[in-house]
Each structure stands twice: as C-alpha cells, then as structure tokens.
C-alpha cells in the first residue's frame, strides 16, 4: 500500500485553494496515486449541513474534515483538503490527528481578492450583507509553521504545485520522479 | 489496489452488530485487507455531534456514514458500518451511492434483547425514560433484500462472520481463501 498523506490548504476565500487542489490532484493521479480532494463546499454539503460560520461551527466542520482525512490517509490515500480553515488551533489538531501532514498557506493580499472578487462575495461582505466573512468580518489566523507558502498574486499555479510536490518528496511521502536531464 | 466494498450491518441496539463487525474486521485483516469499522458511536462523536434521534437526524447521520464509506470504498478499503440505520430508504441510498455493498441484517427478537439488555437501555426505554428508542418507541424497518441475515439469538459469531465472508466471495469482492482439504 502506498503511503498516505494529507495536504492541508488554508487561506482566504478566492485565494486559489480549489485551483491548486485540482492541479495537484491531477499531477498526483498522473503518478498513479489515489487522490481524494475534500473541498470546502462538498464537505459542507455532505458532512456539515446545518453548521454555520461561528467559531464553534467552523471548528466542528474542520474537525470532521480532519476525521475523514485521517481515515483516508491511514489507508494510503493522498488527501487534499481545500477549506478556508481560519483558526490555527484546530489546524494544528488536524496535523496531530493525521500525522503525515503538509500545511500549505495559500496566500493572497486582501486588496487583490477584493479586486478579483470572482463570486462577488467580497463586495457583499464589505457592504455588510454577509456576516462572519473570513478576512473581512471574521478572523483569519495565518499559519506560523506551514511547510509551504504559495503567493497566488505573483506565482503561477504550476509553480505552486511544483513546490508542494517538492515538499512532499522532501518529507518522504512521495517518491521523486526521475526528471529528464538538462544538458 | 484491492477492490473496496462496504459491509452494511443493520439491526436493533444490542443485536450484535459491533461484535460481528469486530470479528469480521479481524478476519479480513488476517487476509491482508485494509479495514475500517465505522461504529455508530464513533460516527456520532466525530461526524454527527449535535444530531438527535428524529427520523431526519437519523437519516442525516446515515448519509454521512455512507459518504465516508463511499470515499473509503473507492480507495480499496473494506468498510464495515455498524449503525442501527433503522430506515430502509436511506440504507438503499447508501447502497446506490457506494456500489460494492453487502447489507447484513443482524436480527434478534426484541424479547431476547430485552432479556439480555447489557446496557440497561431497553428497561429504561420500556419505562419511557428514553424516547425515540428503536424497536420500542421508534420504528425499525427490516431489510427486504439483505444479502445476509444473521440470527444472533441462535447462531454463533463465527458462523455469522463465515456467512458474510462467503457472500463477499460470491459477489467477487473477496478472493476465496484456499481451505485445507478434509479427507
């Protein structure tokens, strides 16, 4: 059985977690690895319907993702979690529970997120029409010891994914792929 | 990767689901198979804290188990669910979702469960001290097309587990173990 691990993406809404998760999943599958992406929305639908966005409910949501990630990880799956997961303490709980864990801080300045605002959520949040909106009216606690920090305002998805793969290889969770030698 | 499947045990509290789950898990692990037991209590703690025992909450709880069982099954894990799961429709949903699915009706007459009453729950339920108690004050819909029916009031755990393993082999989810030939 392959060695399982969890890549835990954390960052604000719109920072690029899902995009990175999907490209990372694609490249891992290309290496013949079984992958499961636990996307924030999918989990909210299937495990956490009825939970809101208070600190307590957010923590409960994240603990459920961690529980499922732990089960999959110990059976050799490469799990990618792509939830905002704003609170440091519960991310650290997830790290302890899961063991083979790489935290990736998907960083993007708020100004840039407000500028992009693909779903129009930041505009609404800034007008006070959405409460408990992370980064605007709700806290986001940046990681202090993330294995990888990707800066999506001035880094390509390909580069971010390459650096996450390198971190997985450095930790021994993933076997390096032999590269063509440049002459 | 091994072929995953889910053995879905259903039956009243105290009928023997956990005992059968544990022995089945032990024998599957002996065959070198990765196993995960999703016990009713463990799931209530980790995925469904806050849910009660109304039909709606029970159905939500079962859907969450099915979601997790589906993820594990498609990554080659042998999943054993051991929740009461009293409602037929949501068990059938689980079957549809998961695909490789064997339903096991863990049957035991109510009189026998009341006689055993290991945790003293039936006595309390019969005195009206516990509401929504399956089989006493809440419905239990017996399976109509279970792959295996085990009768724990007059069948040993070993025999029940052997019959479940035989069903898994018959479905092609499990490779038969070569038996010593009796002469």
Coordinates of C-alpha atoms in Angstrom, one line a residue:
Chain A
X1 CA 0.0 0.0 0.0
X2 CA 1.2 3.5 -0.9
X3 CA 2.0 5.9 2.0
X4 CA -0.9 8.2 2.6
X5 CA -0.7 11.8 3.4
X6 CA -2.8 15.0 3.7
X7 CA -2.0 18.3 2.0
X8 CA -3.9 20.9 4.0
X9 CA -4.5 24.0 2.0
X10 CA -5.6 27.0 4.1
X11 CA -6.3 30.6 3.0
X12 CA -9.0 33.1 2.3
X13 CA -11.9 32.6 0.0
X14 CA -10.8 33.2 -3.6
X15 CA -7.1 32.8 -2.8
X16 CA -6.8 29.8 -5.1
X17 CA -7.2 26.8 -2.9
X18 CA -9.5 24.8 -5.2
X19 CA -7.5 25.6 -8.3
X20 CA -4.3 24.4 -6.7
X21 CA -6.1 21.4 -5.2
X22 CA -7.4 20.3 -8.6
X23 CA -4.0 20.7 -10.4
X24 CA -2.2 19.0 -7.5
X25 CA -4.7 16.1 -7.7
X26 CA -4.2 15.8 -11.4
X27 CA -0.4 15.6 -11.1
X28 CA -0.6 13.1 -8.2
X29 CA -3.0 10.9 -10.2
X30 CA -0.6 11.0 -13.2
X31 CA 1.9 9.4 -10.8
X32 CA -0.6 6.6 -10.2
X33 CA -1.6 7.8 -6.7
X34 CA -5.1 7.5 -5.3
X35 CA -6.3 11.0 -4.5
X36 CA -9.3 12.5 -2.7
X37 CA -10.0 16.2 -2.7
X38 CA -12.0 17.3 0.3
X39 CA -13.4 20.6 -1.0
X40 CA -14.9 23.0 1.5
X41 CA -18.3 23.1 -0.3
X42 CA -18.5 19.4 -0.8
X43 CA -17.8 18.8 2.9
X44 CA -20.3 21.5 4.0
X45 CA -23.0 19.6 1.9
X46 CA -22.1 16.1 2.9
X47 CA -20.8 16.3 6.5
X48 CA -21.8 19.6 7.9
X49 CA -25.2 20.7 6.7
X50 CA -26.8 22.8 9.3
X51 CA -23.5 24.2 10.7
X52 CA -23.0 27.9 10.4
X53 CA -19.9 30.1 10.5
X54 CA -19.4 30.8 14.2
X55 CA -16.0 29.9 15.5
X56 CA -17.5 26.8 17.1
X57 CA -19.3 25.6 14.0
X58 CA -16.2 26.3 11.8
X59 CA -14.1 24.3 14.2
X60 CA -16.6 21.4 14.1
X61 CA -16.5 21.5 10.3
X62 CA -12.8 21.3 10.3
X63 CA -12.6 18.5 12.8
X64 CA -14.9 16.5 10.6
X65 CA -12.7 17.1 7.6
X66 CA -9.7 16.0 9.7
X67 CA -11.5 12.9 10.8
X68 CA -12.2 11.8 7.2
X69 CA -8.7 12.9 6.1
X70 CA -7.2 10.7 8.9
X71 CA -9.2 7.6 7.8
X72 CA -8.2 8.1 4.1
X73 CA -4.6 8.9 4.9
X74 CA -4.1 5.8 7.0
X75 CA -5.4 3.7 4.1
X76 CA -2.8 5.1 1.7
X77 CA -4.8 7.9 0.1
X78 CA -3.3 11.3 -0.9
X79 CA -5.9 13.6 0.6
X80 CA -6.1 17.3 -0.3
X81 CA -8.2 19.5 2.0
X82 CA -9.3 22.8 0.5
X83 CA -11.3 24.5 3.2
X84 CA -10.6 28.1 4.5
X85 CA -9.8 26.6 8.0
X86 CA -9.2 30.1 9.5
X87 CA -8.2 29.0 13.1
X88 CA -4.7 27.9 13.9
X89 CA -5.5 25.7 16.8
X90 CA -7.9 23.4 15.0
X91 CA -5.5 23.1 12.0
X92 CA -2.8 22.0 14.5
X93 CA -5.3 19.5 15.9
X94 CA -5.7 18.2 12.4
X95 CA -1.9 17.9 12.0
X96 CA -1.7 15.9 15.2
X97 CA -4.5 13.6 14.3
X98 CA -3.4 12.9 10.8
X99 CA 0.3 12.5 11.2
X100 CA 1.5 12.6 7.5
X101 CA 0.6 16.3 7.1
X102 CA 1.8 19.1 4.9
X103 CA 0.2 22.5 5.6
X104 CA 0.1 24.9 2.6
X105 CA -0.7 28.6 3.2
X106 CA -2.4 29.8 0.1
X107 CA -1.7 33.5 0.5
X108 CA -3.1 36.4 -1.4
X109 CA -3.5 40.0 -0.2
X110 CA -7.0 41.0 0.7
X111 CA -6.8 44.0 -1.7
X112 CA -6.1 41.6 -4.6
X113 CA -9.0 39.3 -3.5
X114 CA -11.4 42.3 -3.4
X115 CA -10.2 43.3 -6.9
X116 CA -10.7 39.8 -8.3
X117 CA -13.9 39.0 -6.4
X118 CA -14.9 36.3 -8.8
X119 CA -18.1 35.4 -6.9
X120 CA -18.9 38.9 -5.8
X121 CA -18.7 37.8 -2.2
X122 CA -16.1 40.4 -1.0
X123 CA -18.2 43.3 -2.3
X124 CA -21.2 41.9 -0.4
X125 CA -19.2 41.3 2.8
X126 CA -17.7 44.8 2.6
X127 CA -21.2 46.2 2.3
X128 CA -22.1 44.2 5.4
X129 CA -24.5 42.0 3.5
X130 CA -22.7 38.8 4.5
X131 CA -21.7 38.3 8.2
X132 CA -18.8 36.2 9.5
X133 CA -16.9 36.6 6.3
X134 CA -13.3 35.5 6.8
X135 CA -10.8 38.3 6.2
X136 CA -13.5 41.0 6.3
X137 CA -15.7 40.5 9.4
X138 CA -14.2 37.3 10.7
X139 CA -10.6 36.5 11.7
X140 CA -8.1 34.5 9.7
X141 CA -5.1 33.2 11.6
X142 CA -2.2 32.8 9.2
X143 CA -0.1 29.6 9.7
X144 CA 3.2 30.1 11.6
X145 CA 4.9 26.9 10.5
X146 CA 3.3 26.0 7.2
X147 CA 5.5 23.6 5.1
X148 CA 4.8 25.7 2.0
X149 CA 3.6 29.2 1.5
X150 CA 2.3 30.0 -2.0
X151 CA 1.6 33.5 -3.1
X152 CA -1.1 33.4 -5.7
X153 CA -0.9 37.0 -6.6
X154 CA 2.5 36.6 -8.1
X155 CA 3.1 32.9 -8.6
X156 CA 1.7 30.5 -11.2
X157 CA -0.4 27.5 -10.3
X158 CA 2.2 25.3 -11.9
X159 CA 4.9 26.8 -9.7
X160 CA 2.8 26.5 -6.5
X161 CA 2.0 22.8 -7.3
X162 CA 5.7 22.1 -8.1
X163 CA 6.7 23.4 -4.7
X164 CA 4.1 21.4 -2.9
X165 CA 5.2 18.2 -4.7
X166 CA 8.8 19.1 -3.7
X167 CA 7.8 19.4 0.0
X168 CA 6.0 16.0 -0.2
X169 CA 9.1 14.4 -1.7
X170 CA 11.4 16.1 0.9
X171 CA 9.2 14.7 3.7
X172 CA 9.5 11.2 2.1
X173 CA 5.7 10.9 1.5
X174 CA 6.2 10.8 -2.3
X175 CA 8.9 9.2 -4.5
X176 CA 10.7 11.8 -6.7
X177 CA 10.0 11.4 -10.4
X178 CA 13.2 11.0 -12.4
X179 CA 13.5 14.2 -14.5
X180 CA 14.9 14.4 -17.9
X181 CA 18.5 15.7 -17.5
X182 CA 19.1 19.1 -18.9
X183 CA 22.5 19.2 -20.7
Chain B
X1 CA -5.2 -1.7 -5.4
X2 CA -7.6 -4.1 -3.7
X3 CA -11.2 -3.9 -4.6
X4 CA -13.1 -1.9 -1.9
X5 CA -16.5 -2.8 -0.5
X6 CA -18.8 -1.9 2.3
X7 CA -20.5 -4.4 4.6
X8 CA -23.5 -2.6 6.0
X9 CA -24.7 -4.1 9.3
X10 CA -28.2 -3.0 10.3
X11 CA -30.2 -4.1 13.3
X12 CA -31.5 -3.2 16.8
X13 CA -29.3 -1.9 19.6
X14 CA -27.7 -4.9 21.3
X15 CA -28.4 -7.3 18.5
X16 CA -24.7 -7.9 18.0
X17 CA -23.6 -5.5 15.2
X18 CA -20.4 -4.4 16.9
X19 CA -19.3 -7.9 17.9
X20 CA -19.8 -9.1 14.4
X21 CA -18.1 -6.0 13.0
X22 CA -15.0 -6.6 15.2
X23 CA -14.7 -10.3 14.3
X24 CA -15.3 -9.7 10.6
X25 CA -12.6 -6.9 10.7
X26 CA -10.2 -9.2 12.4
X27 CA -10.6 -12.0 9.8
X28 CA -10.4 -9.5 6.9
X29 CA -7.2 -8.0 8.3
X30 CA -5.8 -11.6 8.6
X31 CA -6.2 -11.8 4.9
X32 CA -4.1 -8.7 4.5
X33 CA -7.0 -6.4 3.7
X34 CA -7.2 -2.8 4.9
X35 CA -10.3 -2.4 7.0
X36 CA -12.2 0.5 8.6
X37 CA -15.1 -0.1 11.1
X38 CA -17.5 2.8 11.2
X39 CA -19.1 2.2 14.5
X40 CA -22.3 4.0 15.3
X41 CA -20.9 5.7 18.5
X42 CA -17.6 6.7 16.8
X43 CA -19.5 8.3 14.0
X44 CA -21.9 10.1 16.3
X45 CA -18.9 11.6 18.1
X46 CA -16.9 12.6 15.1
X47 CA -19.3 13.4 12.3
X48 CA -22.7 13.9 13.9
X49 CA -22.4 15.6 17.2
X50 CA -25.5 17.7 17.8
X51 CA -27.8 15.4 15.8
X52 CA -30.6 13.8 17.7
X53 CA -32.8 10.7 17.0
X54 CA -35.6 12.2 14.9
X55 CA -36.1 10.5 11.6
X56 CA -34.5 13.5 9.9
X57 CA -31.4 13.5 12.1
X58 CA -31.0 9.7 11.9
X59 CA -31.2 9.9 8.1
X60 CA -28.6 12.7 8.1
X61 CA -26.3 10.6 10.3
X62 CA -26.6 7.6 8.0
X63 CA -26.0 9.7 4.9
X64 CA -22.7 10.9 6.5
X65 CA -21.6 7.4 7.2
X66 CA -22.5 6.5 3.6
X67 CA -20.5 9.5 2.3
X68 CA -17.4 8.4 4.2
X69 CA -17.9 4.7 3.4
X70 CA -18.1 5.7 -0.3
X71 CA -14.8 7.6 -0.1
X72 CA -13.0 4.7 1.6
X73 CA -14.6 2.0 -0.6
X74 CA -13.5 3.7 -3.8
X75 CA -9.9 3.7 -2.5
X76 CA -9.9 -0.1 -1.9
X77 CA -10.8 -0.2 1.8
X78 CA -13.1 -2.8 3.3
X79 CA -15.6 -0.7 5.3
X80 CA -17.8 -2.1 7.9
X81 CA -20.7 0.1 9.0
X82 CA -22.3 -0.9 12.4
X83 CA -25.0 1.7 12.9
X84 CA -28.6 0.8 13.7
X85 CA -29.7 2.5 10.4
X86 CA -33.4 1.8 11.0
X87 CA -34.9 3.3 7.8
X88 CA -34.9 1.3 4.6
X89 CA -34.9 4.2 2.2
X90 CA -31.7 5.7 3.4
X91 CA -30.0 2.3 3.6
X92 CA -31.0 1.9 -0.1
X93 CA -29.5 5.3 -0.8
X94 CA -26.2 4.2 0.8
X95 CA -26.3 1.1 -1.4
X96 CA -26.7 3.2 -4.6
X97 CA -24.0 5.6 -3.5
X98 CA -21.4 3.1 -2.6
X99 CA -21.8 0.4 -5.3
X100 CA -19.9 -2.5 -3.8
X101 CA -22.3 -3.1 -1.0
X102 CA -23.4 -6.0 1.1
X103 CA -26.3 -5.5 3.5
X104 CA -26.4 -7.7 6.6
X105 CA -29.5 -7.8 8.7
X106 CA -28.3 -8.6 12.3
X107 CA -31.5 -10.0 13.6
X108 CA -32.5 -10.8 17.2
X109 CA -36.1 -10.9 18.6
X110 CA -37.0 -8.0 20.8
X111 CA -37.8 -10.3 23.7
X112 CA -34.3 -11.7 23.7
X113 CA -32.8 -8.1 23.5
X114 CA -34.9 -7.1 26.5
X115 CA -33.8 -10.2 28.3
X116 CA -30.1 -9.6 27.6
X117 CA -30.2 -5.7 28.0
X118 CA -26.5 -5.5 28.5
X119 CA -26.5 -1.7 28.9
X120 CA -29.9 -1.5 30.7
X121 CA -31.3 0.7 27.8
X122 CA -34.3 -1.5 27.0
X123 CA -35.5 -1.4 30.6
X124 CA -35.3 2.4 30.5
X125 CA -36.9 2.7 27.1
X126 CA -39.8 0.4 28.2
X127 CA -40.3 2.6 31.3
X128 CA -40.5 5.6 28.9
X129 CA -37.2 7.1 30.3
X130 CA -35.6 7.1 26.8
X131 CA -37.6 8.5 23.9
X132 CA -37.1 7.6 20.2
X133 CA -35.7 4.2 21.1
X134 CA -35.5 1.9 18.0
X135 CA -37.7 -1.1 18.4
X136 CA -39.5 0.2 21.4
X137 CA -40.7 3.8 20.7
X138 CA -39.2 4.3 17.3
X139 CA -39.6 2.2 14.1
X140 CA -37.2 -0.3 12.7
X141 CA -37.7 -1.2 9.1
X142 CA -36.2 -4.6 8.4
X143 CA -34.3 -5.1 5.1
X144 CA -36.3 -6.8 2.4
X145 CA -33.3 -7.8 0.2
X146 CA -30.3 -8.1 2.6
X147 CA -27.5 -10.2 1.1
X148 CA -27.1 -11.9 4.5
X149 CA -29.5 -12.4 7.5
X150 CA -27.8 -13.4 10.7
X151 CA -29.8 -14.5 13.7
X152 CA -27.8 -13.8 16.7
X153 CA -30.1 -15.5 19.2
X154 CA -29.3 -18.9 17.8
X155 CA -26.1 -18.5 15.7
X156 CA -22.5 -18.1 16.8
X157 CA -20.5 -15.1 15.8
X158 CA -18.1 -17.4 13.9
X159 CA -20.9 -18.7 11.8
X160 CA -22.3 -15.3 11.1
X161 CA -18.9 -14.0 10.0
X162 CA -18.3 -17.0 7.9
X163 CA -21.6 -16.5 6.1
X164 CA -20.7 -12.8 5.5
X165 CA -17.3 -13.7 4.1
X166 CA -19.0 -16.3 1.8
X167 CA -21.3 -13.6 0.5
X168 CA -18.4 -11.2 -0.2
X169 CA -16.6 -14.0 -2.1
X170 CA -19.8 -14.9 -4.0
X171 CA -20.1 -11.2 -5.1
X172 CA -16.4 -11.3 -6.2
X173 CA -15.3 -8.6 -3.7
X174 CA -13.1 -11.0 -1.9
X175 CA -10.8 -13.8 -3.2
X176 CA -11.7 -17.1 -1.6
X177 CA -9.0 -18.5 0.8
X178 CA -7.8 -22.0 -0.2
X179 CA -9.1 -24.3 2.6
X180 CA -7.3 -27.3 3.9
X181 CA -9.0 -30.3 2.2
X182 CA -10.8 -32.6 4.5
X183 CA -10.2 -36.3 3.7

